[in-house]
Amino acid sequence: MKKYDVIVIGGGAGGLTVAAGAASLGAKVALIEKNSELGGDCLHYGCVPSKAFITAAKEVHETFKSAKKFGLKVEGTAPLEHAMNRVKEAISIIQEHDSKERFKQLGIDLFEGKGYLKTTTQVQINKEKTIEGKRIVLATGSRPNIPPIDGLLEAGFLTNETLFEVKKAPKRLLVIGGGPIGLEMAQSFARFGSEVTIMEGNSTIFSKEDEEIVPIVLTELQKEMTFRFNVSIKKVEKKENEKIVTFEQNGKIEELIFDEILLSAGRKPNTDGLGLEEVGVTLKHGYAVVNEYLQTNVPTIYAVGDVNGQFQFTHAAGMEGKVVVRNAVFGIKGKVKYDHVPWVTYTDPEVFHLGLTEREAKETHGDNIRVFKVDVKNVDRFVSDRDAVGLLKVITNEKGTILGAHAVGKNAGDWMQEITFAKAQGHKIGDISNVIHPYPTHGAIIQQAADQYWREKLFNGWVPKVAETYIKWFR
């Protein structure tokens, strides 16, 4: 039986980070991946294809929008198939970074197949070959959740794993679930000509975002698609090429007809069939329960990425992978921290999230917080771009330490990176005021928030009185 220092099950973002990091530091590593290619959900069904699709849809949208602004006429419908070909090209190019050859060159032994834990240190591959490792890292990701709606399976539907195979935009598209992925894809299909309806069980979207951010992005999205809130879908019936959806909204039963359905009703962890419960690993709602060191209750087994249910983002999985390399390979206890991990929803406008919302900050720190807001209408670059829809909001404690930062606006995920750095490095909001920002840039919005901090600090309280006395004496 071949023995390893680390066995990684799953070749997505978290698993590849662990495998490459451990191998680079001299560990003997085995990597097991069930698919023929590495890269996981992010590369093949998630981040990469969705952003390629979003960009194509945005280009189409801007073409019609710009033509109208300048009195030009654009006719026709953009071919969805062309966008999907661009999606495949993007995957192909990025696949080279996650090629099997690259990881083999690092000295990693690759196994194609499904892993099953026979013991806390032994993994069986495809029920044939068994290998042994001092440490095992679960990085098996997640898959779309299929809600138990009567007739749904028979009627058929799309998920993020199948939607990029669509050749023609459906005339009437229903999106079940108003989560980030569903909203991104809904808007993109709308821009390719689909009449999109989103049905959401809650009373609004973006439940994890700051309350002042949500109305702004919702108003913009409602210009391109229809929302139905507080909805419970009862059944789906297929008749010829149409799908009849029966649902209840606010106590009223209704029916609507669609040509296609896209599911965006959450994710399920890929822990079934791994043998985790048999070897004593604790699961909660299917997720591997981990401690602050990303270690399960079985000391030899760790879990990173979607499978642990902590922070289901690709960049978070990569961060977790680095923590596990430190803990599993060297045994140097390093805790995982999500305080400085941002996320972005790539709708148009984009929504950026970092740290605590205002409500969360008040629950934690009481009234001892400060809130600084800047509307993009007050930032020259947004005005000159003729795209002045959005808001920046920064929450700090009384001393200016950044507790949270939130934004909605065009390309917010890009111009908010400065504050991500500031928070991670322990800089206070006031420090950004001393950074010279080229004029005019979108990032100047953060400097304006920082200037607010100093205006409040300098022009309120005792400082103005002391300054006034000093100036009189100096004269």
GROMACS .gro file of C-alpha atoms in nm:
model
  475
    1MET     CA    1   0.000   0.000   0.000
    2LYS     CA    2   0.145   0.336  -0.105
    3LYS     CA    3   0.180   0.589   0.176
    4TYR     CA    4   0.160   0.969   0.168
    5ASP     CA    5   0.197   1.263   0.400
    6VAL     CA    6  -0.124   1.419   0.266
    7ILE     CA    7  -0.412   1.278   0.064
    8VAL     CA    8  -0.641   1.539  -0.093
    9ILE     CA    9  -0.985   1.434  -0.215
   10GLY     CA   10  -1.114   1.688  -0.466
   11GLY     CA   11  -0.935   1.896  -0.729
   12GLY     CA   12  -1.112   2.230  -0.692
   13ALA     CA   13  -0.974   2.560  -0.560
   14GLY     CA   14  -0.924   2.443  -0.200
   15GLY     CA   15  -0.790   2.099  -0.288
   16LEU     CA   16  -0.542   2.228  -0.545
   17THR     CA   17  -0.414   2.491  -0.301
   18VAL     CA   18  -0.348   2.224  -0.040
   19ALA     CA   19  -0.191   1.981  -0.286
   20ALA     CA   20   0.038   2.236  -0.450
   21GLY     CA   21   0.134   2.403  -0.122
   22ALA     CA   22   0.213   2.077   0.056
   23ALA     CA   23   0.409   1.936  -0.237
   24SER     CA   24   0.610   2.258  -0.276
   25LEU     CA   25   0.715   2.225   0.087
   26GLY     CA   26   0.841   1.870   0.040
   27ALA     CA   27   0.540   1.664   0.145
   28LYS     CA   28   0.446   1.350  -0.044
   29VAL     CA   29   0.099   1.422  -0.181
   30ALA     CA   30  -0.178   1.224  -0.349
   31LEU     CA   31  -0.464   1.407  -0.522
   32ILE     CA   32  -0.789   1.226  -0.604
   33GLU     CA   33  -1.033   1.385  -0.850
   34LYS     CA   34  -1.348   1.218  -0.983
   35ASN     CA   35  -1.361   1.423  -1.305
   36SER     CA   36  -1.126   1.395  -1.601
   37GLU     CA   37  -0.996   1.750  -1.551
   38LEU     CA   38  -0.886   1.949  -1.248
   39GLY     CA   39  -1.032   2.286  -1.149
   40GLY     CA   40  -1.354   2.190  -0.976
   41ASP     CA   41  -1.690   2.363  -0.988
   42CYS     CA   42  -1.544   2.715  -1.008
   43LEU     CA   43  -1.358   2.654  -1.334
   44HIS     CA   44  -1.611   2.434  -1.511
   45TYR     CA   45  -1.953   2.542  -1.380
   46GLY     CA   46  -1.911   2.844  -1.154
   47CYS     CA   47  -1.691   3.152  -1.135
   48VAL     CA   48  -1.514   3.130  -1.470
   49PRO     CA   49  -1.802   3.042  -1.707
   50SER     CA   50  -2.052   3.264  -1.525
   51LYS     CA   51  -1.825   3.569  -1.546
   52ALA     CA   52  -1.754   3.503  -1.914
   53PHE     CA   53  -2.130   3.485  -1.972
   54ILE     CA   54  -2.194   3.799  -1.763
   55THR     CA   55  -1.936   3.992  -1.964
   56ALA     CA   56  -2.086   3.884  -2.296
   57ALA     CA   57  -2.433   3.983  -2.176
   58LYS     CA   58  -2.304   4.318  -2.053
   59GLU     CA   59  -2.146   4.389  -2.392
   60VAL     CA   60  -2.477   4.321  -2.566
   61HIS     CA   61  -2.664   4.538  -2.315
   62GLU     CA   62  -2.417   4.826  -2.350
   63THR     CA   63  -2.437   4.809  -2.728
   64PHE     CA   64  -2.811   4.873  -2.728
   65LYS     CA   65  -2.789   5.120  -2.441
   66SER     CA   66  -2.511   5.326  -2.599
   67ALA     CA   67  -2.677   5.329  -2.939
   68LYS     CA   68  -2.995   5.471  -2.787
   69LYS     CA   69  -2.799   5.742  -2.604
   70PHE     CA   70  -2.641   5.863  -2.928
   71GLY     CA   71  -2.951   5.834  -3.142
   72LEU     CA   72  -2.826   5.529  -3.331
   73LYS     CA   73  -3.035   5.228  -3.422
   74VAL     CA   74  -2.933   4.870  -3.346
   75GLU     CA   75  -3.152   4.583  -3.455
   76GLY     CA   76  -3.154   4.208  -3.413
   77THR     CA   77  -3.093   3.962  -3.133
   78ALA     CA   78  -2.747   3.863  -3.016
   79PRO     CA   79  -2.684   3.488  -3.063
   80LEU     CA   80  -2.658   3.314  -2.727
   81GLU     CA   81  -2.453   3.036  -2.883
   82HIS     CA   82  -2.173   3.284  -2.957
   83ALA     CA   83  -2.159   3.378  -2.588
   84MET     CA   84  -2.149   3.013  -2.483
   85ASN     CA   85  -1.857   2.953  -2.721
   86ARG     CA   86  -1.674   3.235  -2.544
   87VAL     CA   87  -1.748   3.064  -2.214
   88LYS     CA   88  -1.586   2.743  -2.338
   89GLU     CA   89  -1.282   2.935  -2.468
   90ALA     CA   90  -1.231   3.098  -2.127
   91ILE     CA   91  -1.249   2.761  -1.951
   92SER     CA   92  -1.002   2.612  -2.198
   93ILE     CA   93  -0.746   2.888  -2.147
   94ILE     CA   94  -0.766   2.885  -1.767
   95GLN     CA   95  -0.764   2.504  -1.763
   96GLU     CA   96  -0.394   2.525  -1.855
   97HIS     CA   97  -0.322   2.673  -1.512
   98ASP     CA   98  -0.491   2.372  -1.350
   99SER     CA   99  -0.349   2.114  -1.589
  100LYS     CA  100  -0.263   1.768  -1.466
  101GLU     CA  101   0.088   1.808  -1.607
  102ARG     CA  102   0.155   2.107  -1.382
  103PHE     CA  103   0.064   1.917  -1.067
  104LYS     CA  104   0.253   1.608  -1.176
  105GLN     CA  105   0.562   1.824  -1.220
  106LEU     CA  106   0.523   1.924  -0.856
  107GLY     CA  107   0.563   1.557  -0.768
  108ILE     CA  108   0.196   1.499  -0.688
  109ASP     CA  109   0.047   1.157  -0.762
  110LEU     CA  110  -0.288   1.205  -0.940
  111PHE     CA  111  -0.569   0.952  -0.921
  112GLU     CA  112  -0.884   0.981  -1.130
  113GLY     CA  113  -1.184   0.839  -0.951
  114LYS     CA  114  -1.397   0.855  -0.639
  115GLY     CA  115  -1.239   0.834  -0.297
  116TYR     CA  116  -1.390   0.640  -0.008
  117LEU     CA  117  -1.253   0.644   0.347
  118LYS     CA  118  -1.194   0.290   0.465
  119THR     CA  119  -1.032   0.415   0.786
  120THR     CA  120  -0.925   0.751   0.926
  121THR     CA  121  -0.599   0.723   0.731
  122GLN     CA  122  -0.683   0.497   0.436
  123VAL     CA  123  -0.865   0.597   0.116
  124GLN     CA  124  -0.997   0.353  -0.140
  125ILE     CA  125  -1.014   0.476  -0.500
  126ASN     CA  126  -1.294   0.343  -0.724
  127LYS     CA  127  -1.333   0.051  -0.482
  128GLU     CA  128  -1.008  -0.089  -0.618
  129LYS     CA  129  -0.683   0.073  -0.510
  130THR     CA  130  -0.619   0.177  -0.148
  131ILE     CA  131  -0.365   0.435  -0.037
  132GLU     CA  132  -0.270   0.560   0.310
  133GLY     CA  133  -0.201   0.909   0.437
  134LYS     CA  134  -0.097   1.071   0.763
  135ARG     CA  135  -0.350   1.344   0.692
  136ILE     CA  136  -0.659   1.347   0.469
  137VAL     CA  137  -0.808   1.669   0.333
  138LEU     CA  138  -1.168   1.675   0.212
  139ALA     CA  139  -1.219   1.923  -0.071
  140THR     CA  140  -1.510   1.769  -0.256
  141GLY     CA  141  -1.713   2.087  -0.300
  142SER     CA  142  -2.087   2.111  -0.345
  143ARG     CA  143  -2.360   2.070  -0.606
  144PRO     CA  144  -2.693   2.238  -0.684
  145ASN     CA  145  -2.975   2.171  -0.441
  146ILE     CA  146  -3.284   2.030  -0.609
  147PRO     CA  147  -3.595   2.141  -0.415
  148PRO     CA  148  -3.868   1.877  -0.368
  149ILE     CA  149  -4.124   2.038  -0.599
  150ASP     CA  150  -4.391   1.809  -0.740
  151GLY     CA  151  -4.327   1.744  -1.110
  152LEU     CA  152  -4.000   1.937  -1.128
  153LEU     CA  153  -3.780   1.639  -1.214
  154GLU     CA  154  -4.021   1.524  -1.485
  155ALA     CA  155  -4.049   1.874  -1.636
  156GLY     CA  156  -3.674   1.924  -1.645
  157PHE     CA  157  -3.464   2.223  -1.545
  158LEU     CA  158  -3.126   2.391  -1.575
  159THR     CA  159  -2.861   2.433  -1.305
  160ASN     CA  160  -2.525   2.606  -1.309
  161GLU     CA  161  -2.385   2.272  -1.428
  162THR     CA  162  -2.601   2.259  -1.741
  163LEU     CA  163  -2.700   2.615  -1.834
  164PHE     CA  164  -2.381   2.681  -2.031
  165GLU     CA  165  -2.487   2.415  -2.281
  166VAL     CA  166  -2.796   2.616  -2.381
  167LYS     CA  167  -2.778   2.727  -2.745
  168LYS     CA  168  -3.076   2.962  -2.760
  169ALA     CA  169  -3.215   3.199  -2.499
  170PRO     CA  170  -3.557   3.077  -2.375
  171LYS     CA  171  -3.837   3.323  -2.441
  172ARG     CA  172  -3.978   3.290  -2.088
  173LEU     CA  173  -3.735   3.190  -1.814
  174LEU     CA  174  -3.820   3.116  -1.451
  175VAL     CA  175  -3.540   3.138  -1.196
  176ILE     CA  176  -3.624   2.957  -0.873
  177GLY     CA  177  -3.431   3.128  -0.594
  178GLY     CA  178  -3.292   3.481  -0.569
  179GLY     CA  179  -2.941   3.393  -0.456
  180PRO     CA  180  -2.628   3.556  -0.605
  181ILE     CA  181  -2.574   3.300  -0.882
  182GLY     CA  182  -2.941   3.305  -0.977
  183LEU     CA  183  -2.945   3.684  -0.998
  184GLU     CA  184  -2.627   3.702  -1.204
  185MET     CA  185  -2.752   3.446  -1.455
  186ALA     CA  186  -3.105   3.587  -1.460
  187GLN     CA  187  -2.980   3.931  -1.558
  188SER     CA  188  -2.751   3.782  -1.824
  189PHE     CA  189  -3.033   3.583  -1.985
  190ALA     CA  190  -3.254   3.892  -1.975
  191ARG     CA  191  -2.990   4.078  -2.171
  192PHE     CA  192  -3.000   3.807  -2.436
  193GLY     CA  193  -3.371   3.858  -2.477
  194SER     CA  194  -3.536   3.628  -2.224
  195GLU     CA  195  -3.839   3.744  -2.026
  196VAL     CA  196  -3.711   3.654  -1.679
  197THR     CA  197  -3.914   3.598  -1.364
  198ILE     CA  198  -3.745   3.530  -1.031
  199MET     CA  199  -3.943   3.352  -0.761
  200GLU     CA  200  -3.802   3.387  -0.411
  201GLY     CA  201  -3.939   3.242  -0.088
  202ASN     CA  202  -3.822   3.536   0.123
  203SER     CA  203  -3.949   3.893   0.124
  204THR     CA  204  -3.643   4.033  -0.054
  205ILE     CA  205  -3.304   3.945  -0.206
  206PHE     CA  206  -2.952   3.987  -0.067
  207SER     CA  207  -3.047   3.890   0.287
  208LYS     CA  208  -2.682   3.900   0.401
  209GLU     CA  209  -2.615   4.249   0.268
  210ASP     CA  210  -2.642   4.582   0.445
  211GLU     CA  211  -3.000   4.707   0.443
  212GLU     CA  212  -2.918   5.033   0.265
  213ILE     CA  213  -2.746   4.853  -0.022
  214VAL     CA  214  -3.035   4.622  -0.113
  215PRO     CA  215  -3.297   4.875  -0.237
  216ILE     CA  216  -3.047   5.031  -0.476
  217VAL     CA  217  -2.952   4.710  -0.653
  218LEU     CA  218  -3.309   4.575  -0.645
  219THR     CA  219  -3.440   4.888  -0.817
  220GLU     CA  220  -3.187   4.845  -1.096
  221LEU     CA  221  -3.254   4.474  -1.141
  222GLN     CA  222  -3.630   4.531  -1.155
  223LYS     CA  223  -3.574   4.734  -1.471
  224GLU     CA  224  -3.465   4.413  -1.647
  225MET     CA  225  -3.664   4.132  -1.484
  226THR     CA  226  -3.971   4.054  -1.275
  227PHE     CA  227  -3.952   3.955  -0.908
  228ARG     CA  228  -4.205   3.749  -0.714
  229PHE     CA  229  -4.138   3.746  -0.338
  230ASN     CA  230  -4.287   3.531  -0.060
  231VAL     CA  231  -4.349   3.254  -0.311
  232SER     CA  232  -4.399   2.883  -0.247
  233ILE     CA  233  -4.393   2.675  -0.566
  234LYS     CA  234  -4.641   2.389  -0.545
  235LYS     CA  235  -4.590   2.197  -0.868
  236VAL     CA  236  -4.451   2.202  -1.221
  237GLU     CA  237  -4.629   2.038  -1.513
  238LYS     CA  238  -4.485   1.997  -1.861
  239LYS     CA  239  -4.716   2.024  -2.161
  240GLU     CA  240  -4.542   1.989  -2.497
  241ASN     CA  241  -4.257   2.243  -2.484
  242GLU     CA  242  -4.403   2.454  -2.206
  243LYS     CA  243  -4.376   2.430  -1.828
  244ILE     CA  244  -4.677   2.529  -1.622
  245VAL     CA  245  -4.577   2.643  -1.273
  246THR     CA  246  -4.832   2.653  -0.993
  247PHE     CA  247  -4.733   2.867  -0.695
  248GLU     CA  248  -4.870   3.042  -0.389
  249GLN     CA  249  -4.793   3.405  -0.320
  250ASN     CA  250  -4.933   3.587  -0.019
  251GLY     CA  251  -5.206   3.327   0.019
  252LYS     CA  252  -5.312   3.332  -0.346
  253ILE     CA  253  -5.265   3.035  -0.583
  254GLU     CA  254  -5.153   3.130  -0.936
  255GLU     CA  255  -5.020   2.970  -1.253
  256LEU     CA  256  -4.759   3.096  -1.500
  257ILE     CA  257  -4.617   2.937  -1.814
  258PHE     CA  258  -4.244   2.924  -1.891
  259ASP     CA  259  -4.021   2.775  -2.158
  260GLU     CA  260  -3.736   2.692  -1.920
  261ILE     CA  261  -3.655   2.679  -1.548
  262LEU     CA  262  -3.321   2.762  -1.387
  263LEU     CA  263  -3.261   2.643  -1.031
  264SER     CA  264  -3.077   2.866  -0.788
  265ALA     CA  265  -3.206   2.720  -0.463
  266GLY     CA  266  -2.883   2.678  -0.270
  267ARG     CA  267  -2.612   2.412  -0.265
  268LYS     CA  268  -2.562   2.065  -0.117
  269PRO     CA  269  -2.223   1.939   0.007
  270ASN     CA  270  -2.061   1.648  -0.174
  271THR     CA  271  -2.009   1.433   0.134
  272ASP     CA  272  -2.232   1.139   0.044
  273GLY     CA  273  -2.048   0.829  -0.067
  274LEU     CA  274  -1.723   0.927   0.104
  275GLY     CA  275  -1.764   0.700   0.404
  276LEU     CA  276  -1.731   0.987   0.650
  277GLU     CA  277  -1.993   0.874   0.897
  278GLU     CA  278  -1.848   0.523   0.892
  279VAL     CA  279  -1.511   0.652   1.013
  280GLY     CA  280  -1.672   0.881   1.272
  281VAL     CA  281  -1.661   1.225   1.104
  282THR     CA  282  -1.938   1.449   1.236
  283LEU     CA  283  -2.171   1.596   0.973
  284LYS     CA  284  -2.429   1.872   1.010
  285HIS     CA  285  -2.685   1.902   0.730
  286GLY     CA  286  -2.438   1.705   0.523
  287TYR     CA  287  -2.146   1.944   0.583
  288ALA     CA  288  -1.826   1.829   0.751
  289VAL     CA  289  -1.810   2.006   1.087
  290VAL     CA  290  -1.468   2.166   1.143
  291ASN     CA  291  -1.300   2.360   1.421
  292GLU     CA  292  -1.108   2.686   1.388
  293TYR     CA  293  -0.812   2.489   1.251
  294LEU     CA  294  -1.035   2.339   0.976
  295GLN     CA  295  -0.999   2.002   1.142
  296THR     CA  296  -1.293   1.764   1.178
  297ASN     CA  297  -1.358   1.579   1.504
  298VAL     CA  298  -1.127   1.310   1.361
  299PRO     CA  299  -0.778   1.463   1.409
  300THR     CA  300  -0.633   1.318   1.087
  301ILE     CA  301  -0.908   1.458   0.865
  302TYR     CA  302  -0.948   1.820   0.753
  303ALA     CA  303  -1.209   1.988   0.529
  304VAL     CA  304  -1.182   2.298   0.307
  305GLY     CA  305  -1.412   2.482   0.070
  306ASP     CA  306  -1.784   2.430   0.020
  307VAL     CA  307  -1.778   2.090   0.187
  308ASN     CA  308  -1.734   2.246   0.533
  309GLY     CA  309  -2.014   2.501   0.482
  310GLN     CA  310  -1.819   2.788   0.638
  311PHE     CA  311  -1.761   3.044   0.362
  312GLN     CA  312  -1.865   2.918   0.022
  313PHE     CA  313  -1.649   3.122  -0.211
  314THR     CA  314  -1.355   3.019  -0.428
  315HIS     CA  315  -1.118   3.274  -0.277
  316ALA     CA  316  -1.216   3.158   0.072
  317ALA     CA  317  -1.142   2.797  -0.023
  318GLY     CA  318  -0.797   2.903  -0.138
  319MET     CA  319  -0.738   3.085   0.190
  320GLU     CA  320  -0.855   2.782   0.385
  321GLY     CA  321  -0.620   2.565   0.181
  322LYS     CA  322  -0.323   2.771   0.296
  323VAL     CA  323  -0.431   2.733   0.660
  324VAL     CA  324  -0.459   2.355   0.621
  325VAL     CA  325  -0.110   2.329   0.466
  326ARG     CA  326   0.027   2.498   0.775
  327ASN     CA  327  -0.172   2.281   1.015
  328ALA     CA  328  -0.166   1.943   0.842
  329VAL     CA  329   0.188   1.946   0.702
  330PHE     CA  330   0.378   2.125   0.977
  331GLY     CA  331   0.146   2.087   1.273
  332ILE     CA  332   0.178   2.459   1.346
  333LYS     CA  333  -0.161   2.560   1.477
  334GLY     CA  334  -0.307   2.837   1.264
  335LYS     CA  335  -0.667   2.949   1.301
  336VAL     CA  336  -0.888   3.031   1.005
  337LYS     CA  337  -1.030   3.384   1.012
  338TYR     CA  338  -1.299   3.523   0.786
  339ASP     CA  339  -1.299   3.879   0.924
  340HIS     CA  340  -1.116   4.020   0.623
  341VAL     CA  341  -1.264   3.801   0.349
  342PRO     CA  342  -1.483   4.004   0.110
  343TRP     CA  343  -1.729   3.883  -0.150
  344VAL     CA  344  -1.882   4.033  -0.462
  345THR     CA  345  -2.208   3.961  -0.640
  346TYR     CA  346  -2.149   4.034  -1.008
  347THR     CA  347  -2.485   4.175  -1.100
  348ASP     CA  348  -2.495   4.510  -1.274
  349PRO     CA  349  -2.450   4.711  -1.056
  350GLU     CA  350  -2.212   4.496  -0.852
  351VAL     CA  351  -2.255   4.444  -0.478
  352PHE     CA  352  -1.948   4.436  -0.252
  353HIS     CA  353  -1.945   4.302   0.105
  354LEU     CA  354  -1.669   4.314   0.368
  355GLY     CA  355  -1.707   4.252   0.740
  356LEU     CA  356  -2.003   4.360   0.951
  357THR     CA  357  -2.318   4.529   0.827
  358GLU     CA  358  -2.443   4.829   1.024
  359ARG     CA  359  -2.701   4.613   1.202
  360GLU     CA  360  -2.439   4.352   1.292
  361ALA     CA  361  -2.199   4.621   1.411
  362LYS     CA  362  -2.464   4.767   1.642
  363GLU     CA  363  -2.542   4.423   1.780
  364THR     CA  364  -2.172   4.371   1.857
  365HIS     CA  365  -2.054   4.721   1.953
  366GLY     CA  366  -2.375   4.897   2.054
  367ASP     CA  367  -2.396   5.265   1.964
  368ASN     CA  368  -2.019   5.308   1.973
  369ILE     CA  369  -1.985   5.295   1.596
  370ARG     CA  370  -1.946   5.549   1.319
  371VAL     CA  371  -2.102   5.522   0.973
  372PHE     CA  372  -1.963   5.705   0.671
  373LYS     CA  373  -2.160   5.711   0.346
  374VAL     CA  374  -2.088   5.849   0.002
  375ASP     CA  375  -2.336   5.845  -0.286
  376VAL     CA  376  -2.164   5.789  -0.620
  377LYS     CA  377  -2.347   6.099  -0.748
  378ASN     CA  378  -2.095   6.299  -0.544
  379VAL     CA  379  -1.791   6.141  -0.712
  380ASP     CA  380  -1.679   6.315  -1.030
  381ARG     CA  381  -1.566   6.002  -1.215
  382PHE     CA  382  -1.905   5.831  -1.178
  383VAL     CA  383  -2.076   6.150  -1.292
  384SER     CA  384  -1.852   6.188  -1.597
  385ASP     CA  385  -1.913   5.821  -1.682
  386ARG     CA  386  -2.286   5.891  -1.675
  387ASP     CA  387  -2.330   5.592  -1.444
  388ALA     CA  388  -2.402   5.751  -1.108
  389VAL     CA  389  -2.607   5.480  -0.938
  390GLY     CA  390  -2.459   5.343  -0.619
  391LEU     CA  391  -2.347   5.391  -0.263
  392LEU     CA  392  -2.041   5.336  -0.043
  393LYS     CA  393  -2.089   5.267   0.326
  394VAL     CA  394  -1.809   5.220   0.580
  395ILE     CA  395  -1.870   5.121   0.942
  396THR     CA  396  -1.600   5.182   1.205
  397ASN     CA  397  -1.566   5.193   1.580
  398GLU     CA  398  -1.511   5.524   1.760
  399LYS     CA  399  -1.138   5.511   1.690
  400GLY     CA  400  -1.181   5.461   1.318
  401THR     CA  401  -1.102   5.090   1.303
  402ILE     CA  402  -1.286   4.944   1.005
  403LEU     CA  403  -1.558   4.699   1.106
  404GLY     CA  404  -1.729   4.666   0.771
  405ALA     CA  405  -1.747   4.816   0.423
  406HIS     CA  406  -2.026   4.778   0.169
  407ALA     CA  407  -2.089   4.915  -0.175
  408VAL     CA  408  -2.315   4.893  -0.475
  409GLY     CA  409  -2.214   5.040  -0.808
  410LYS     CA  410  -2.051   4.976  -1.141
  411ASN     CA  411  -1.741   4.758  -1.093
  412ALA     CA  412  -1.761   4.796  -0.714
  413GLY     CA  413  -1.561   4.475  -0.673
  414ASP     CA  414  -1.261   4.653  -0.826
  415TRP     CA  415  -1.263   4.995  -0.664
  416MET     CA  416  -1.331   4.856  -0.315
  417GLN     CA  417  -1.008   4.654  -0.297
  418GLU     CA  418  -0.824   4.943  -0.131
  419ILE     CA  419  -1.044   4.919   0.175
  420THR     CA  420  -1.005   4.540   0.181
  421PHE     CA  421  -0.630   4.593   0.213
  422ALA     CA  422  -0.675   4.862   0.477
  423LYS     CA  423  -0.896   4.643   0.694
  424ALA     CA  424  -0.674   4.336   0.660
  425GLN     CA  425  -0.363   4.533   0.753
  426GLY     CA  426  -0.523   4.707   1.050
  427HIS     CA  427  -0.530   5.055   0.897
  428LYS     CA  428  -0.797   5.293   1.018
  429ILE     CA  429  -1.036   5.469   0.785
  430GLY     CA  430  -0.856   5.799   0.843
  431ASP     CA  431  -0.532   5.659   0.700
  432ILE     CA  432  -0.689   5.638   0.354
  433SER     CA  433  -0.741   6.016   0.360
  434ASN     CA  434  -0.363   6.057   0.341
  435VAL     CA  435  -0.335   5.840   0.028
  436ILE     CA  436  -0.316   6.044  -0.292
  437HIS     CA  437  -0.574   5.922  -0.542
  438PRO     CA  438  -0.532   6.020  -0.909
  439TYR     CA  439  -0.811   6.245  -1.033
  440PRO     CA  440  -1.063   6.140  -1.144
  441THR     CA  441  -1.096   5.776  -1.037
  442HIS     CA  442  -1.377   5.565  -0.897
  443GLY     CA  443  -1.157   5.489  -0.595
  444ALA     CA  444  -1.183   5.850  -0.486
  445ILE     CA  445  -1.515   5.751  -0.329
  446ILE     CA  446  -1.322   5.576  -0.051
  447GLN     CA  447  -1.108   5.883   0.005
  448GLN     CA  448  -1.424   6.090   0.044
  449ALA     CA  449  -1.544   5.852   0.316
  450ALA     CA  450  -1.208   5.885   0.489
  451ASP     CA  451  -1.226   6.264   0.464
  452GLN     CA  452  -1.563   6.249   0.638
  453TYR     CA  453  -1.391   6.081   0.931
  454TRP     CA  454  -1.143   6.367   0.967
  455ARG     CA  455  -1.406   6.637   0.923
  456GLU     CA  456  -1.606   6.482   1.203
  457LYS     CA  457  -1.292   6.445   1.414
  458LEU     CA  458  -1.154   6.794   1.354
  459PHE     CA  459  -1.463   7.010   1.333
  460ASN     CA  460  -1.667   6.868   1.616
  461GLY     CA  461  -1.597   6.869   1.989
  462TRP     CA  462  -1.295   7.037   2.150
  463VAL     CA  463  -1.058   7.060   1.851
  464PRO     CA  464  -1.218   7.369   1.684
  465LYS     CA  465  -1.219   7.559   2.016
  466VAL     CA  466  -0.852   7.488   2.082
  467ALA     CA  467  -0.766   7.575   1.723
  468GLU     CA  468  -0.954   7.904   1.746
  469THR     CA  469  -0.769   7.999   2.067
  470TYR     CA  470  -0.434   7.906   1.915
  471ILE     CA  471  -0.497   8.109   1.598
  472LYS     CA  472  -0.587   8.418   1.800
  473TRP     CA  473  -0.272   8.380   2.009
  474PHE     CA  474  -0.055   8.316   1.700
  475ARG     CA  475  -0.182   8.629   1.532
   0.00000   0.00000   0.00000
